[in-house]
Amino acid sequence: MKPATGLWVWVSLLVAAGTVQPSDSQS
């Protein structure tokens, strides 16, 4: 069981979006 899978996905998306376009990420 890995309930943290969704959390890791969110973290990855946030980090990627924040690194690429932080301005657009924080609409």
mmCIF file with all atom_site columns, C-alpha atoms in Angstrom:
data_model
loop_
_atom_site.group_PDB
_atom_site.id
_atom_site.type_symbol
_atom_site.label_atom_id
_atom_site.label_alt_id
_atom_site.label_comp_id
_atom_site.label_asym_id
_atom_site.label_entity_id
_atom_site.label_seq_id
_atom_site.pdbx_PDB_ins_code
_atom_site.Cartn_x
_atom_site.Cartn_y
_atom_site.Cartn_z
_atom_site.occupancy
_atom_site.B_iso_or_equiv
_atom_site.pdbx_formal_charge
_atom_site.auth_seq_id
_atom_site.auth_comp_id
_atom_site.auth_asym_id
_atom_site.auth_atom_id
_atom_site.pdbx_PDB_model_num
ATOM 1  C CA . MET A 1 1  ? 0.000  0.000  0.000   1.00 0.00 ? 1  MET A CA 1
ATOM 2  C CA . LYS A 1 2  ? 1.354  3.406  -1.012  1.00 0.00 ? 2  LYS A CA 1
ATOM 3  C CA . PRO A 1 3  ? -1.162 6.156  -0.181  1.00 0.00 ? 3  PRO A CA 1
ATOM 4  C CA . ALA A 1 4  ? 1.663  8.688  -0.496  1.00 0.00 ? 4  ALA A CA 1
ATOM 5  C CA . THR A 1 5  ? 1.817  8.066  -4.269  1.00 0.00 ? 5  THR A CA 1
ATOM 6  C CA . GLY A 1 6  ? -0.656 10.861 -4.959  1.00 0.00 ? 6  GLY A CA 1
ATOM 7  C CA . LEU A 1 7  ? 1.317  13.153 -2.674  1.00 0.00 ? 7  LEU A CA 1
ATOM 8  C CA . TRP A 1 8  ? 4.543  12.473 -4.553  1.00 0.00 ? 8  TRP A CA 1
ATOM 9  C CA . VAL A 1 9  ? 2.762  13.236 -7.826  1.00 0.00 ? 9  VAL A CA 1
ATOM 10 C CA . TRP A 1 10 ? 1.530  16.567 -6.446  1.00 0.00 ? 10 TRP A CA 1
ATOM 11 C CA . VAL A 1 11 ? 5.005  17.422 -5.126  1.00 0.00 ? 11 VAL A CA 1
ATOM 12 C CA . SER A 1 12 ? 6.570  16.604 -8.488  1.00 0.00 ? 12 SER A CA 1
ATOM 13 C CA . LEU A 1 13 ? 4.029  18.760 -10.333 1.00 0.00 ? 13 LEU A CA 1
ATOM 14 C CA . LEU A 1 14 ? 4.428  21.667 -7.923  1.00 0.00 ? 14 LEU A CA 1
ATOM 15 C CA . VAL A 1 15 ? 8.225  21.522 -8.097  1.00 0.00 ? 15 VAL A CA 1
ATOM 16 C CA . ALA A 1 16 ? 8.250  21.221 -11.886 1.00 0.00 ? 16 ALA A CA 1
ATOM 17 C CA . ALA A 1 17 ? 5.711  24.032 -12.370 1.00 0.00 ? 17 ALA A CA 1
ATOM 18 C CA . GLY A 1 18 ? 7.407  26.234 -9.783  1.00 0.00 ? 18 GLY A CA 1
ATOM 19 C CA . THR A 1 19 ? 10.787 25.689 -11.410 1.00 0.00 ? 19 THR A CA 1
ATOM 20 C CA . VAL A 1 20 ? 9.592  26.268 -14.972 1.00 0.00 ? 20 VAL A CA 1
ATOM 21 C CA . GLN A 1 21 ? 7.077  29.081 -14.571 1.00 0.00 ? 21 GLN A CA 1
ATOM 22 C CA . PRO A 1 22 ? 6.544  30.226 -10.949 1.00 0.00 ? 22 PRO A CA 1
ATOM 23 C CA . SER A 1 23 ? 4.663  33.301 -12.160 1.00 0.00 ? 23 SER A CA 1
ATOM 24 C CA . ASP A 1 24 ? 2.176  31.269 -14.160 1.00 0.00 ? 24 ASP A CA 1
ATOM 25 C CA . SER A 1 25 ? 1.917  28.653 -11.420 1.00 0.00 ? 25 SER A CA 1
ATOM 26 C CA . GLN A 1 26 ? 0.766  31.250 -8.903  1.00 0.00 ? 26 GLN A CA 1
ATOM 27 C CA . SER A 1 27 ? -2.081 32.568 -11.006 1.00 0.00 ? 27 SER A CA 1
#
